[in-house]
Short mmCIF file of C-alpha atoms and ligand atoms in Angstrom, two decimals:
data_model
loop_
_atom_site.label_atom_id
_atom_site.label_comp_id
_atom_site.label_asym_id
_atom_site.label_seq_id
_atom_site.Cartn_x
_atom_site.Cartn_y
_atom_site.Cartn_z
CA MET A 880 2.48 1.33 -15.98
CA ARG A 881 3.20 4.80 -14.62
CA VAL A 882 4.29 4.14 -11.04
CA LEU A 883 4.75 6.65 -8.23
CA LEU A 884 7.41 5.35 -5.85
CA PHE A 885 7.52 6.80 -2.34
CA GLY A 886 10.98 6.34 -0.77
CA ARG A 887 13.11 6.58 -3.93
CA GLU A 888 16.42 6.83 -2.06
CA GLY A 889 15.73 4.23 0.62
CA LYS A 890 17.48 0.87 0.75
CA VAL A 891 14.49 -0.92 -0.79
CA GLY A 892 13.35 2.09 -2.85
CA ALA A 893 16.69 2.35 -4.67
CA VAL A 894 16.53 -1.35 -5.63
CA LEU A 895 12.93 -0.92 -6.83
CA MET A 896 13.75 2.17 -8.91
CA THR A 897 16.04 -0.07 -10.98
CA ALA A 898 13.94 -3.26 -10.92
CA LEU A 899 10.63 -1.60 -11.88
CA GLY A 900 12.36 0.38 -14.64
CA GLU A 901 13.99 -2.78 -16.00
CA ALA A 902 10.56 -4.47 -15.99
CA GLY A 903 9.27 -1.74 -18.31
CA HIS A 904 7.46 0.54 -15.85
CA GLU A 905 7.81 4.30 -15.97
CA VAL A 906 8.81 5.14 -12.40
CA VAL A 907 8.68 8.55 -10.74
CA GLY A 908 10.36 8.54 -7.32
CA VAL A 909 9.43 10.84 -4.44
CA GLU A 910 11.51 11.62 -1.37
CA VAL A 911 10.63 13.34 1.93
CA GLY A 912 9.37 16.88 1.52
CA GLU A 913 9.01 16.77 -2.26
CA PRO A 914 5.67 17.91 -3.71
CA ILE A 915 3.36 15.02 -4.68
CA GLU A 916 0.98 15.10 -7.61
CA ALA A 917 -0.51 11.59 -7.55
CA ALA A 918 -3.25 12.05 -10.17
CA GLY A 919 -2.54 10.30 -13.46
CA PHE A 920 -0.42 7.46 -12.06
CA ASP A 921 -1.53 3.83 -12.55
CA ALA A 922 -0.27 2.79 -9.11
CA ALA A 923 1.77 3.99 -6.13
CA VAL A 924 4.38 1.97 -4.23
CA ASP A 925 5.48 2.90 -0.70
CA PHE A 926 8.66 1.76 1.07
CA THR A 927 9.25 4.66 3.48
CA ALA A 928 8.73 4.78 7.24
CA PRO A 929 5.87 4.08 9.68
CA ALA A 930 5.36 7.83 10.24
CA ALA A 931 5.14 8.59 6.50
CA VAL A 932 3.26 5.71 4.91
CA PHE A 933 -0.27 6.62 6.02
CA GLY A 934 -0.02 10.16 4.62
CA ASN A 935 1.47 8.92 1.34
CA ALA A 936 -1.19 6.24 0.88
CA THR A 937 -3.98 8.67 1.75
CA THR A 938 -2.70 11.08 -0.91
CA ALA A 939 -2.59 8.34 -3.56
CA LEU A 940 -5.93 6.71 -2.71
CA SER A 941 -7.71 10.09 -2.55
CA ALA A 942 -6.46 10.71 -6.12
CA GLY A 943 -7.90 7.34 -7.22
CA VAL A 944 -4.46 5.69 -7.47
CA PRO A 945 -4.19 2.08 -6.21
CA CYS A 946 -1.44 1.45 -3.65
CA VAL A 947 1.14 -1.27 -3.06
CA ILE A 948 2.55 -0.83 0.44
CA GLY A 949 5.64 -2.53 1.82
CA THR A 950 6.32 -0.16 4.72
CA THR A 951 5.69 -1.96 7.99
CA GLY A 952 4.41 -0.61 11.29
CA LEU A 953 0.93 0.54 10.17
CA ASP A 954 -1.44 0.17 13.13
CA GLU A 955 -4.93 -1.38 12.94
CA ALA A 956 -6.69 2.01 12.96
CA SER A 957 -4.59 3.25 9.99
CA LEU A 958 -5.26 0.02 8.07
CA ALA A 959 -9.00 0.39 8.71
CA GLU A 960 -8.87 3.98 7.49
CA LEU A 961 -6.99 2.97 4.29
CA ASP A 962 -9.62 0.28 3.72
CA ARG A 963 -12.39 2.88 4.10
CA LEU A 964 -10.63 5.35 1.81
CA GLY A 965 -9.98 2.68 -0.84
CA ARG A 966 -13.64 1.65 -0.86
CA GLU A 967 -14.76 5.28 -1.01
CA SER A 968 -12.37 5.99 -3.94
CA GLN A 969 -13.15 2.60 -5.56
CA VAL A 970 -9.45 1.61 -5.68
CA ALA A 971 -7.43 -1.18 -4.09
CA CYS A 972 -4.88 -0.80 -1.32
CA PHE A 973 -2.52 -3.77 -1.11
CA VAL A 974 -0.32 -4.19 1.97
CA ALA A 975 2.22 -6.97 2.47
CA PRO A 976 4.46 -7.34 5.52
CA ASN A 977 6.87 -9.32 3.33
CA PHE A 978 7.33 -9.36 -0.44
CA ALA A 979 9.87 -12.22 -0.48
CA LEU A 980 8.49 -15.52 -1.77
CA GLY A 981 10.58 -17.59 0.67
CA ALA A 982 9.14 -15.67 3.61
CA ILE A 983 5.60 -16.48 2.48
CA LEU A 984 6.54 -20.17 2.35
CA MET A 985 8.20 -19.91 5.78
CA MET A 986 4.93 -18.56 7.25
CA ARG A 987 2.94 -21.35 5.58
CA PHE A 988 5.33 -24.07 6.87
CA ALA A 989 5.32 -22.55 10.37
CA ALA A 990 1.50 -22.58 10.48
CA GLU A 991 1.52 -26.22 9.39
CA ALA A 992 4.20 -27.18 11.97
CA ALA A 993 2.36 -25.38 14.79
CA ARG A 994 -0.49 -27.89 14.48
CA SER A 995 1.89 -30.62 15.69
CA PHE A 996 4.14 -28.50 17.97
CA PRO A 997 2.15 -26.19 20.29
CA ASP A 998 5.35 -24.79 21.89
CA ALA A 999 7.16 -22.37 19.61
CA GLU A 1000 9.04 -19.07 19.60
CA ILE A 1001 10.02 -16.66 16.83
CA ILE A 1002 13.32 -14.80 16.47
CA GLU A 1003 13.29 -12.03 13.88
CA LEU A 1004 16.55 -10.28 12.94
CA HIS A 1005 16.81 -7.07 10.92
CA ALA A 1006 19.17 -4.21 10.09
CA SER A 1007 19.61 -1.72 12.94
CA THR A 1008 17.90 0.94 10.78
CA LYS A 1009 14.55 -0.87 10.95
CA ILE A 1010 12.41 1.27 13.23
CA ASP A 1011 9.46 -0.98 14.14
CA ALA A 1012 9.69 -4.12 16.28
CA PRO A 1013 8.50 -6.82 16.23
CA SER A 1014 8.50 -7.04 12.44
CA GLY A 1015 5.25 -7.25 10.49
CA THR A 1016 6.33 -10.68 9.22
CA ALA A 1017 6.88 -12.00 12.75
CA LYS A 1018 3.46 -10.75 13.88
CA ALA A 1019 1.79 -12.26 10.80
CA THR A 1020 3.61 -15.57 11.40
CA ALA A 1021 2.52 -15.68 15.05
CA GLU A 1022 -1.07 -14.95 14.06
CA ARG A 1023 -1.08 -17.79 11.54
CA MET A 1024 0.41 -20.15 14.16
CA GLY A 1025 -2.46 -19.49 16.53
CA GLY A 1026 -1.53 -16.19 18.12
CA ASP A 1027 0.26 -16.82 21.42
CA VAL A 1028 3.85 -17.20 20.14
CA PRO A 1029 6.62 -15.17 21.85
CA ILE A 1030 8.63 -12.98 19.44
CA HIS A 1031 12.24 -11.86 20.00
CA SER A 1032 13.59 -8.96 17.93
CA VAL A 1033 17.26 -8.45 17.05
CA ARG A 1034 18.49 -5.21 15.42
CA LEU A 1035 22.13 -5.19 14.27
CA PRO A 1036 24.25 -3.67 11.49
CA GLY A 1037 25.06 -6.21 8.79
CA LEU A 1038 21.67 -7.92 8.88
CA VAL A 1039 19.06 -7.53 6.12
CA ALA A 1040 15.87 -9.48 7.06
CA HIS A 1041 15.90 -12.90 8.69
CA GLN A 1042 13.49 -15.01 10.73
CA GLU A 1043 13.68 -18.25 12.64
CA VAL A 1044 10.67 -20.16 13.91
CA ILE A 1045 11.71 -22.72 16.51
CA LEU A 1046 9.21 -25.37 17.54
CA GLY A 1047 9.96 -27.68 20.47
CA GLY A 1048 8.62 -31.08 21.50
CA PRO A 1049 9.87 -33.86 23.80
CA GLY A 1050 13.40 -34.71 22.63
CA GLU A 1051 13.32 -32.68 19.41
CA THR A 1052 13.20 -29.20 17.93
CA LEU A 1053 12.20 -28.10 14.46
CA THR A 1054 13.70 -24.89 13.07
CA ILE A 1055 12.28 -23.11 10.04
CA ARG A 1056 14.51 -20.27 8.86
CA HIS A 1057 14.33 -17.70 6.09
CA ASP A 1058 17.17 -15.33 5.14
CA THR A 1059 16.95 -12.33 2.88
CA SER A 1060 20.53 -11.63 1.84
CA SER A 1061 19.74 -8.78 -0.57
CA ARG A 1062 16.82 -6.38 -1.03
CA GLU A 1063 16.44 -7.64 -4.59
CA ALA A 1064 14.40 -10.44 -2.96
CA PHE A 1065 11.47 -8.01 -2.63
CA ALA A 1066 11.32 -6.92 -6.29
CA PRO A 1067 9.46 -9.93 -7.82
CA GLY A 1068 6.72 -9.66 -5.17
CA VAL A 1069 6.31 -5.92 -5.80
CA LEU A 1070 6.14 -6.54 -9.57
CA LEU A 1071 3.49 -9.22 -9.00
CA ALA A 1072 1.48 -6.85 -6.80
CA LEU A 1073 1.70 -4.09 -9.43
CA ASP A 1074 0.50 -6.54 -12.05
CA ARG A 1075 -2.50 -7.54 -9.93
CA VAL A 1076 -3.43 -4.49 -7.85
CA ARG A 1077 -5.85 -2.98 -10.34
CA GLY A 1078 -7.80 -6.27 -10.46
CA LEU A 1079 -8.22 -6.41 -6.66
CA PRO A 1080 -11.49 -5.32 -5.02
CA PRO A 1081 -11.66 -1.73 -3.69
CA GLY A 1082 -10.33 -1.39 -0.14
CA LEU A 1083 -7.66 -3.34 1.70
CA THR A 1084 -6.03 -6.64 0.72
CA VAL A 1085 -3.25 -7.93 3.00
CA GLY A 1086 -0.47 -10.40 2.24
CA LEU A 1087 1.35 -11.62 -0.88
CA GLU A 1088 -0.27 -15.04 -0.38
CA ALA A 1089 -3.58 -13.44 -1.46
CA LEU A 1090 -2.01 -13.03 -4.93
CA LEU A 1091 -0.30 -16.43 -5.26
P1 NAP B 1318 15.10 3.27 4.50
O1 NAP B 1318 16.39 2.87 3.88
O2 NAP B 1318 15.10 4.07 5.76
O3 NAP B 1318 14.29 4.03 3.37
C1 NAP B 1318 13.12 4.78 3.58
C2 NAP B 1318 13.17 5.92 2.59
O4 NAP B 1318 11.90 6.58 2.59
C3 NAP B 1318 14.23 6.96 2.95
O5 NAP B 1318 14.91 7.35 1.77
C4 NAP B 1318 13.40 8.09 3.54
O6 NAP B 1318 14.01 9.34 3.38
C5 NAP B 1318 12.16 7.97 2.66
N1 NAP B 1318 10.99 8.65 3.20
C6 NAP B 1318 10.65 8.85 4.50
N2 NAP B 1318 9.49 9.54 4.57
C7 NAP B 1318 9.09 9.76 3.29
C8 NAP B 1318 7.99 10.44 2.70
N3 NAP B 1318 7.06 11.03 3.46
N4 NAP B 1318 7.89 10.48 1.35
C9 NAP B 1318 8.81 9.90 0.58
N5 NAP B 1318 9.92 9.27 1.08
C10 NAP B 1318 10.04 9.20 2.42
O7 NAP B 1318 14.19 1.98 4.79
P2 NAP B 1318 14.08 0.62 3.95
O8 NAP B 1318 14.98 -0.39 4.54
O9 NAP B 1318 14.14 0.91 2.51
O10 NAP B 1318 12.60 0.18 4.39
C11 NAP B 1318 11.50 1.01 4.18
C12 NAP B 1318 10.26 0.38 4.81
O11 NAP B 1318 9.96 -0.84 4.14
C13 NAP B 1318 10.41 0.00 6.30
O12 NAP B 1318 9.16 0.19 6.95
C14 NAP B 1318 10.72 -1.48 6.25
O13 NAP B 1318 10.34 -2.14 7.44
C15 NAP B 1318 9.87 -1.88 5.08
N6 NAP B 1318 10.28 -3.11 4.41
C16 NAP B 1318 9.28 -3.93 4.01
C17 NAP B 1318 9.58 -5.05 3.29
C18 NAP B 1318 8.46 -5.94 2.81
O14 NAP B 1318 8.75 -6.96 2.15
N7 NAP B 1318 7.21 -5.59 3.08
C19 NAP B 1318 10.91 -5.35 2.97
C20 NAP B 1318 11.91 -4.50 3.40
C21 NAP B 1318 11.58 -3.35 4.12
P3 NAP B 1318 14.96 9.90 4.59
O15 NAP B 1318 16.07 8.93 4.71
O16 NAP B 1318 15.36 11.24 4.07
O17 NAP B 1318 14.09 9.95 5.81
#
């Protein structure tokens, strides 16, 4: 596939430039301020920043190019607008708050555990360069656990992406933890999304679990 990658020089983008190329895709990377000609690409991938992702996705979708979005921090109104634009252009827009397989399982196990343990809290820990808080993964986890779950955000150098879900009952606690130790963890999920995005219905699809 010919893939347009927004955020070529970012921490995730740099890993994806290599991983997508090694998987046989022809990747053209774009950085801030560079001119974008989206027409002719088979798909666009965005790992940039909350302030940039909506504009990038709008450019791609308007040109009829399906999108795979990993950038977090998109608000509900922006997601609704991307859904509308995708339907209008008859292309899919896939958004996942987390592309790591272990994180998807963590969310599934947390939802299951919440049925037996109504008292729970989430601690999400990320690199100090992550702008948005709480993380998209923490919000998605809380939603799947029934909504009213307090989230604590930690931002420190040295961290990549980590989350702990702690559930408490009389005399016991259950901790479910996922650690991303390298950004290579996100590449298989992005490759899967690229493989599937053109088969998705026009408009918005959210979450890697929709593809598994
Ligand atoms: P990062 O290192 O700050 O990289 C972002 C890159 O995007 C930077 O090189 C930045 O350039 C560039 N950029 C900013 N605006 C752009 C634009 N308009 N067009 C093209 N490039 C642009 O951040 P990161 O750690 O790679 O993370 C990127 C995003 O992905 C964040 O929102 C993060 O939360 C999210 N993320 C999601 C997942 C997931 O699984 N869904 C996993 C990890 C990270 P400058 O440095 O010049 O501004």
